[in-house]
Coordinates of C-alpha atoms in Angstrom, one line a residue:
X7 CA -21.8 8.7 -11.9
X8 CA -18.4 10.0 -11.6
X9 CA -15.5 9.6 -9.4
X10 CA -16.5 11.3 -5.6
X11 CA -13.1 11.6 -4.1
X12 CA -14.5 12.6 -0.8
X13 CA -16.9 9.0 -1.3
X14 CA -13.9 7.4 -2.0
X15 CA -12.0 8.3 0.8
X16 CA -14.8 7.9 3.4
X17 CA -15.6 4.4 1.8
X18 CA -11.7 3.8 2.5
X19 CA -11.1 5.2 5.8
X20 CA -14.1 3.0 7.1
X21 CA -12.6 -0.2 5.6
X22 CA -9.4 0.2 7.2
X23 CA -11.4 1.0 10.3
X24 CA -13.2 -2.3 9.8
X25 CA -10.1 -4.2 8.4
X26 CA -7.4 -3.0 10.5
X27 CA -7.5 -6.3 12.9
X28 CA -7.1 -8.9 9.8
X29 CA -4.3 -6.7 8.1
X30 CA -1.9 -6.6 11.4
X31 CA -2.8 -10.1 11.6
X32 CA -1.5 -10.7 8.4
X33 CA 1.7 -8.7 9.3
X34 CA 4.0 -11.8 9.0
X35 CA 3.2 -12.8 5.5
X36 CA 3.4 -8.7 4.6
X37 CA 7.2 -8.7 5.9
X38 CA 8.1 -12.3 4.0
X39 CA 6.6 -11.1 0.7
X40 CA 7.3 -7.0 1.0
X41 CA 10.2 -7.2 3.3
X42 CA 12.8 -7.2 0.9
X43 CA 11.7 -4.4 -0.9
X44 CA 11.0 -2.5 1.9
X45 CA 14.6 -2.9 3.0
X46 CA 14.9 -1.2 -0.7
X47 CA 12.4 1.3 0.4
X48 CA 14.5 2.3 3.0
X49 CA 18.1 2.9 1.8
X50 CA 17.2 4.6 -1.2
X51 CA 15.2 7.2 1.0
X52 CA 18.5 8.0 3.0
X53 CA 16.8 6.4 6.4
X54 CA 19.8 5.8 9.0
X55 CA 20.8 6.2 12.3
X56 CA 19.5 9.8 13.3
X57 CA 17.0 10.3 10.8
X58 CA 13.6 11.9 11.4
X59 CA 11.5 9.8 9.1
X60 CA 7.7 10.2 8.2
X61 CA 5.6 7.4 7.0
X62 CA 2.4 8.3 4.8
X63 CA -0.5 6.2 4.8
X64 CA 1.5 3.7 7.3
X65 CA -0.7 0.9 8.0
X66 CA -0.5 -1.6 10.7
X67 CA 3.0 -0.3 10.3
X68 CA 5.8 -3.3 9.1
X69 CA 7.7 -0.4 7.2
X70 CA 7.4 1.7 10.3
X71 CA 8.9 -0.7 12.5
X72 CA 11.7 -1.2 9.9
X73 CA 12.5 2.1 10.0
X74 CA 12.7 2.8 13.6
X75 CA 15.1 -0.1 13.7
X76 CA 17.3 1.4 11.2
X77 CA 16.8 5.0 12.6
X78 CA 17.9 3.8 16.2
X79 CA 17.3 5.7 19.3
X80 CA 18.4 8.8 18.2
X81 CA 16.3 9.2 15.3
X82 CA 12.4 9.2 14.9
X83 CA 9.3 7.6 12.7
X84 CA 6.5 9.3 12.5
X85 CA 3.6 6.9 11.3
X86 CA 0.4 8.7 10.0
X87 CA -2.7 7.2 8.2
X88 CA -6.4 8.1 7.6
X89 CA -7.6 4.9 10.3
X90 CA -6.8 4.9 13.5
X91 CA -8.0 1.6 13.9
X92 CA -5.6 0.7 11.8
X93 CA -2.6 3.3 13.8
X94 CA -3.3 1.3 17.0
X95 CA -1.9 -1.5 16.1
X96 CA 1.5 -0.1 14.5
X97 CA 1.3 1.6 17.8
X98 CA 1.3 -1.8 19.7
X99 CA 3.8 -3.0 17.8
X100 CA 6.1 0.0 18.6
X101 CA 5.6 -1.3 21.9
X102 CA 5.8 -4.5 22.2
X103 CA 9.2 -4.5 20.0
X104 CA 10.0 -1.8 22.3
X105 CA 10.5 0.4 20.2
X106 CA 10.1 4.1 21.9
X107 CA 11.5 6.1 18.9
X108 CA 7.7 5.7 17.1
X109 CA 4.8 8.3 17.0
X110 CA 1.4 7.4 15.7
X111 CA -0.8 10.4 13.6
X112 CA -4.2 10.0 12.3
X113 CA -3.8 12.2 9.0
X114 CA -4.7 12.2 5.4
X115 CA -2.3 11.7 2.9
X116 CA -2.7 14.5 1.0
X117 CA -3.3 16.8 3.9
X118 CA -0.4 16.8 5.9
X119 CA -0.7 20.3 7.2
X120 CA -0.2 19.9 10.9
X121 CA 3.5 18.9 10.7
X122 CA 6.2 21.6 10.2
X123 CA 8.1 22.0 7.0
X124 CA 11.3 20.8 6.4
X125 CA 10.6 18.8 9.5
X126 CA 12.2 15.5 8.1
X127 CA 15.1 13.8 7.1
X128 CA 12.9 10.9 4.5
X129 CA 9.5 10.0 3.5
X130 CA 8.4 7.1 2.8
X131 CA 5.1 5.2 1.6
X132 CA 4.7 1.8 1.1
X133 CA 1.7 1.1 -1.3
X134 CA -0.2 4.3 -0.3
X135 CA 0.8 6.6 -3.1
X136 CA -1.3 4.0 -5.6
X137 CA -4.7 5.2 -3.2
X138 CA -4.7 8.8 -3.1
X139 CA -7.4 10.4 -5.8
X140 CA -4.9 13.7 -5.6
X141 CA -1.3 12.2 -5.8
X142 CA -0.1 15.4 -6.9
X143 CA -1.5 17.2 -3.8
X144 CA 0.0 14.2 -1.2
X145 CA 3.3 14.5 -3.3
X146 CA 3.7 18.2 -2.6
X147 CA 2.5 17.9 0.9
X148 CA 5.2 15.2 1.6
X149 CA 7.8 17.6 -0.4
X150 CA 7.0 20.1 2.0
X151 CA 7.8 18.5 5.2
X152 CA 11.1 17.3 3.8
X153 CA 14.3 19.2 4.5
X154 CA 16.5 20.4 1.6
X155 CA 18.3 17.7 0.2
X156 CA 15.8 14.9 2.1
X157 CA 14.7 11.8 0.1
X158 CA 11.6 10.3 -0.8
X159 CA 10.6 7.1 -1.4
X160 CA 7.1 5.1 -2.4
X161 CA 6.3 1.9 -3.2
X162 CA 4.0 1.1 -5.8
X163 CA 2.6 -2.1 -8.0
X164 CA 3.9 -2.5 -11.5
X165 CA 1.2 -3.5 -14.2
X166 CA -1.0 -5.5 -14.2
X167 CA 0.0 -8.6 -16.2
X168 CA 3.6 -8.7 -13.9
X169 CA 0.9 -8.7 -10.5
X170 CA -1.7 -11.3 -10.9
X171 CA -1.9 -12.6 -7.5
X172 CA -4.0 -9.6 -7.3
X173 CA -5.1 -8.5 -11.2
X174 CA -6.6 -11.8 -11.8
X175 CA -8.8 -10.8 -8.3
X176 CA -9.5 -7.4 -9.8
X177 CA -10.9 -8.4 -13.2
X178 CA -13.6 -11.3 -11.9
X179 CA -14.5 -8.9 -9.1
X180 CA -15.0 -6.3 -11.8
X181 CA -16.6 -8.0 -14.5
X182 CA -19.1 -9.6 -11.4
X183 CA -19.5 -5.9 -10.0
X184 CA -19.9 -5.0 -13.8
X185 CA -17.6 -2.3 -13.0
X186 CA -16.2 0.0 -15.7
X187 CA -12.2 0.2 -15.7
X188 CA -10.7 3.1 -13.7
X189 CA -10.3 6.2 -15.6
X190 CA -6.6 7.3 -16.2
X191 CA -5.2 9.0 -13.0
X192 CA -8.2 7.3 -11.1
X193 CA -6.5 5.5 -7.5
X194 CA -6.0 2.1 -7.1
X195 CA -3.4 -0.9 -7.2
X196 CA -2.4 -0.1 -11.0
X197 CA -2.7 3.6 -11.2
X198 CA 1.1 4.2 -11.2
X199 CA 1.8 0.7 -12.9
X200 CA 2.5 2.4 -16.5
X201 CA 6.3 3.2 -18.1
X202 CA 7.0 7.0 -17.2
X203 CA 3.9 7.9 -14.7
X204 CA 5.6 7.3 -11.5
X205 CA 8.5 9.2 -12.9
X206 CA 6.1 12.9 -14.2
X207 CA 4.4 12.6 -10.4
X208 CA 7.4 12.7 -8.8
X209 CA 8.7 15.4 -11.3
X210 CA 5.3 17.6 -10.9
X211 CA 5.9 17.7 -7.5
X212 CA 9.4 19.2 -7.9
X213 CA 11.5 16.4 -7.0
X214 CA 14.9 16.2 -8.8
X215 CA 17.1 13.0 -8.9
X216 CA 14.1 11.1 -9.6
X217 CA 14.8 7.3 -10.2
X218 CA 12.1 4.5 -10.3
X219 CA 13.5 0.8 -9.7
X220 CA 11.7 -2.5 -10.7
X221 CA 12.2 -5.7 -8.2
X222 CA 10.1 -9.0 -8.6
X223 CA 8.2 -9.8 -5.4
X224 CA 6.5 -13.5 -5.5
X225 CA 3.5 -14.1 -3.2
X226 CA 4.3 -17.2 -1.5
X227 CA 2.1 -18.9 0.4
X228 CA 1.0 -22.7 0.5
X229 CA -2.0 -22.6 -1.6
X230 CA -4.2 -20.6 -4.1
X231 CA -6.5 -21.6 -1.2
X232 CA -4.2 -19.6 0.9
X233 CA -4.1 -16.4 -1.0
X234 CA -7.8 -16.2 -1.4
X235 CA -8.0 -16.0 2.5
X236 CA -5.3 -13.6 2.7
X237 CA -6.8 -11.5 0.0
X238 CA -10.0 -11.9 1.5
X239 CA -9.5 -11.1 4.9
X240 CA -7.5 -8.3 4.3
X241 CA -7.2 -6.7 1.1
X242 CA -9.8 -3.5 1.4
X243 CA -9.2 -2.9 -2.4
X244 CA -10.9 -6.3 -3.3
X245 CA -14.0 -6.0 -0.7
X246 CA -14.6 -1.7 -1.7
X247 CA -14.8 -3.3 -5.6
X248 CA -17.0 -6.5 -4.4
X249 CA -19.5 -4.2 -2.5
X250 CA -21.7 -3.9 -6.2
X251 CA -22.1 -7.8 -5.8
X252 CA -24.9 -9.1 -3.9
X253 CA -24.1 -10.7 -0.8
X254 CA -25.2 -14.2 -1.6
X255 CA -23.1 -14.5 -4.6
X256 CA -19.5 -13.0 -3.6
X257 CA -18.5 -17.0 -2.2
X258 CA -19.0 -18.0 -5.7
X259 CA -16.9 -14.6 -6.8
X260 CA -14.0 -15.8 -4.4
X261 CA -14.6 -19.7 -5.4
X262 CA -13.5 -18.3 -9.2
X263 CA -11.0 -16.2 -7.8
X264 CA -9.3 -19.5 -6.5
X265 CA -10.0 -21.3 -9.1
X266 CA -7.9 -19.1 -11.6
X267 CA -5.2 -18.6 -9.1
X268 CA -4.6 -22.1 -8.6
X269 CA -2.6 -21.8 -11.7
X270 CA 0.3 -20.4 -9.1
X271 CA 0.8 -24.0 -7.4
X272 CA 3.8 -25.6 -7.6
X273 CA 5.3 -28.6 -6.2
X274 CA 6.5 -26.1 -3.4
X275 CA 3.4 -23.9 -3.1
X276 CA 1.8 -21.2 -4.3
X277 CA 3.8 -18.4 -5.8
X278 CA 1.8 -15.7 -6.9
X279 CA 3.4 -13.0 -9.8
X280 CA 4.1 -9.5 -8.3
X281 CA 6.5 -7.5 -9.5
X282 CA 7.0 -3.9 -7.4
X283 CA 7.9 -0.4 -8.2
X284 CA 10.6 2.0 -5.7
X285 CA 10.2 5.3 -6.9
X286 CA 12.6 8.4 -5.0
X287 CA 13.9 12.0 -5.5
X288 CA 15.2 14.3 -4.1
X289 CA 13.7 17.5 -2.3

């Protein structure tokens, strides 16, 4: 069988319904590890004091909360995402850093038609872009609710050998799932990861400027042991893959998982390879 986008996306919209407790729960390791290059995220989209900012596929909402800050109360962050499970809590957390300069949408990436055009100052996207099965559609959606002159920017994962914390995962879930590799232009965490491809999808979509950075982003937690849990609880990637496995052999699948990642230890803990991609233009 093929790729269903429409499977895909009701496959993923239900995860994050069912995850969206464990991955806000995880929010403090998220900001350690992606924090810096979310800061990166950030300036090169032009987000300041003032700015109307949108935020695509937002999550539980750590970037969103980042940009408010930065935004101040004279701007505004509008946080949309396909779970609203998932929108509740960067709602919550709006509120209880008391934040009032946050607004919460339940919308589809690449169907951002209720929102005006040239509405905003900056998009960004942290690690959404990689999911959508029509980038191109999202990217031109998100161009159009920029204003002339605003700034995009998306976070994405760089290939696979610089991100084993989470390729090693991916291939023994695969080869357990017997799962054939994604086609090219297929979504998930490596689908913009090759030299040039973040680069023509921003350039498709009429962006100018365009500019892709590279920064190195260690996982570090205590343990492989550690990581597993994390990736476990929370990743909706890993369990959407694992889902061909039968149910009494996926602890053995995680018990190999940890096993290869163990490799990562050090004398100061685990510290898991992931190396990030900050792609931007210009509307």
């Amino acid at each position: 069988m093929g790729f269903d986008p429409t499977q895909y996306k009701t496959t993923t919209r239900q995860q994050w319904e069912d995850g969206a407790e464990a991955w806000d729960r995880w929010g403090p390791t998220l900001e350690a590890w992606l924090g810096e290059a979310t800061d990166r995220m950030l300036e090169v989209a032009g987000v300041r004091a003032g700015a109307e900012v949108l935020d695509v596929a937002a999550g539980a909402g750590g970037q969103t909360l980042a940009a408010a800050r930065r935004v101040g109360p004279a701007g505004r962050v509008v946080a949309t995402d396909i779970s609203p499970a998932i929108l509740s809590f960067a709602a919550r957390g709006a509120a209880r850093a008391g934040l009032t300069n946050v607004e919460t949408l339940e919308a589809d990436g690449e169907a951002l038609g209720t929102l005006a055009e040239g509405a905003f100052d900056a998009v960004i996207s942290r690690l959404g872009l990689i999911y959508f099965p029509d980038r191109h559609l999202a990217l031109t959606g998100m161009s159009r609710v920029l204003r002339e002159g605003g700034r995009l920017a998306a976070m994405a994962f760089s290939t696979a050998d610089r991100n084993e914390f989470f390729s090693i995962p991916v291939s023994i879930i695969r080869d357990r799932a017997q799962l054939a590799p994604p086609e090219p232009g297929q979504p998930g965490p490596f689908s913009l990861s090759a030299p040039g491809v973040l680069e023509a999808a921003l350039e498709a979509a009429g962006f100018r400027e365009v500019s892709v950075q590279t920064l190195p982003a260690p996982l570090r937690l205590p343990s492989a042991a550690e990581c597993v849990r994390f990736e476990r609880e929370s990743f909706g990637a890993l369990h959407q893959m694992l889902a061909a496995v039968p149910k009494q052999e996926r602890d053995q699948v995680w018990a190999d998982v940890e096993r290869e990642l163990a490799g990562f230890e050090t004398s100061g803990g685990f510290v898991g390879p992931c190396e990030l991609l900050i792609g931007s233009g210009v509307k």
